[in-house]
């Protein structure tokens, strides 16, 4: 027969194990959140630009969908590859997007904020499709209610 002290010891071991498991789960879930940085860390809200070019690739992935454009510099005629970050695929789907919304080769116009590091990366706020339709890009910088 167990003494009250042995029962208390078993209860405390169970609580410790429960707390340890909960803490471990929190760490595992927190790592992706740490890796996912804010808009302000990567983009400059004051450096807005407009790019136009054909879509060369679409990545329908989390945490942000993205696509790539070939943008021709009007002054030099040189073509530069640009990466365009969108919102999360689930957010885009709720707003009527699907994986075929940006067909390869279609010319689109993107409005958005440039990357702070000067790379060819833009966080899109709106996209004008080849048929002239303007769509919300799911940017983390904008309020979708204002689109």
PDB file of N, CA and C in Angstrom, residues 60 62 87-95:
ATOM      1  N   UNK A  60       2.355  28.644 -55.146  1.00  0.00           N
ATOM      2  CA  UNK A  60       1.160  28.691 -54.311  1.00  0.00           C
ATOM      3  C   UNK A  60       1.507  27.994 -53.007  1.00  0.00           C
ATOM      4  N   UNK A  62       2.659  28.338 -48.536  1.00  0.00           N
ATOM      5  CA  UNK A  62       2.558  29.078 -47.276  1.00  0.00           C
ATOM      6  C   UNK A  62       3.946  29.458 -46.804  1.00  0.00           C
ATOM      7  N   UNK A  87      -0.361  37.516 -50.288  1.00  0.00           N
ATOM      8  CA  UNK A  87      -0.835  37.040 -48.996  1.00  0.00           C
ATOM      9  C   UNK A  87      -0.810  35.523 -48.934  1.00  0.00           C
ATOM     10  N   UNK A  88      -1.307  34.988 -47.839  1.00  0.00           N
ATOM     11  CA  UNK A  88      -1.392  33.541 -47.668  1.00  0.00           C
ATOM     12  C   UNK A  88      -2.383  32.952 -48.670  1.00  0.00           C
ATOM     13  N   UNK A  89      -2.111  31.763 -49.191  1.00  0.00           N
ATOM     14  CA  UNK A  89      -3.042  31.152 -50.148  1.00  0.00           C
ATOM     15  C   UNK A  89      -4.481  31.080 -49.639  1.00  0.00           C
ATOM     16  N   UNK A  90      -4.671  30.761 -48.364  1.00  0.00           N
ATOM     17  CA  UNK A  90      -6.039  30.677 -47.828  1.00  0.00           C
ATOM     18  C   UNK A  90      -6.743  32.031 -47.916  1.00  0.00           C
ATOM     19  N   UNK A  91      -6.018  33.110 -47.653  1.00  0.00           N
ATOM     20  CA  UNK A  91      -6.601  34.457 -47.740  1.00  0.00           C
ATOM     21  C   UNK A  91      -6.961  34.781 -49.187  1.00  0.00           C
ATOM     22  N   UNK A  92      -6.086  34.400 -50.094  1.00  0.00           N
ATOM     23  CA  UNK A  92      -6.347  34.664 -51.504  1.00  0.00           C
ATOM     24  C   UNK A  92      -7.561  33.878 -52.009  1.00  0.00           C
ATOM     25  N   UNK A  93      -7.681  32.636 -51.589  1.00  0.00           N
ATOM     26  CA  UNK A  93      -8.829  31.805 -51.986  1.00  0.00           C
ATOM     27  C   UNK A  93     -10.131  32.434 -51.501  1.00  0.00           C
ATOM     28  N   UNK A  94     -10.127  32.943 -50.265  1.00  0.00           N
ATOM     29  CA  UNK A  94     -11.339  33.589 -49.733  1.00  0.00           C
ATOM     30  C   UNK A  94     -11.732  34.820 -50.534  1.00  0.00           C
ATOM     31  N   UNK A  95     -10.779  35.399 -51.236  1.00  0.00           N
ATOM     32  CA  UNK A  95     -11.058  36.585 -52.037  1.00  0.00           C
ATOM     33  C   UNK A  95     -11.234  36.253 -53.517  1.00  0.00           C
TER      34      UNK A  95
END
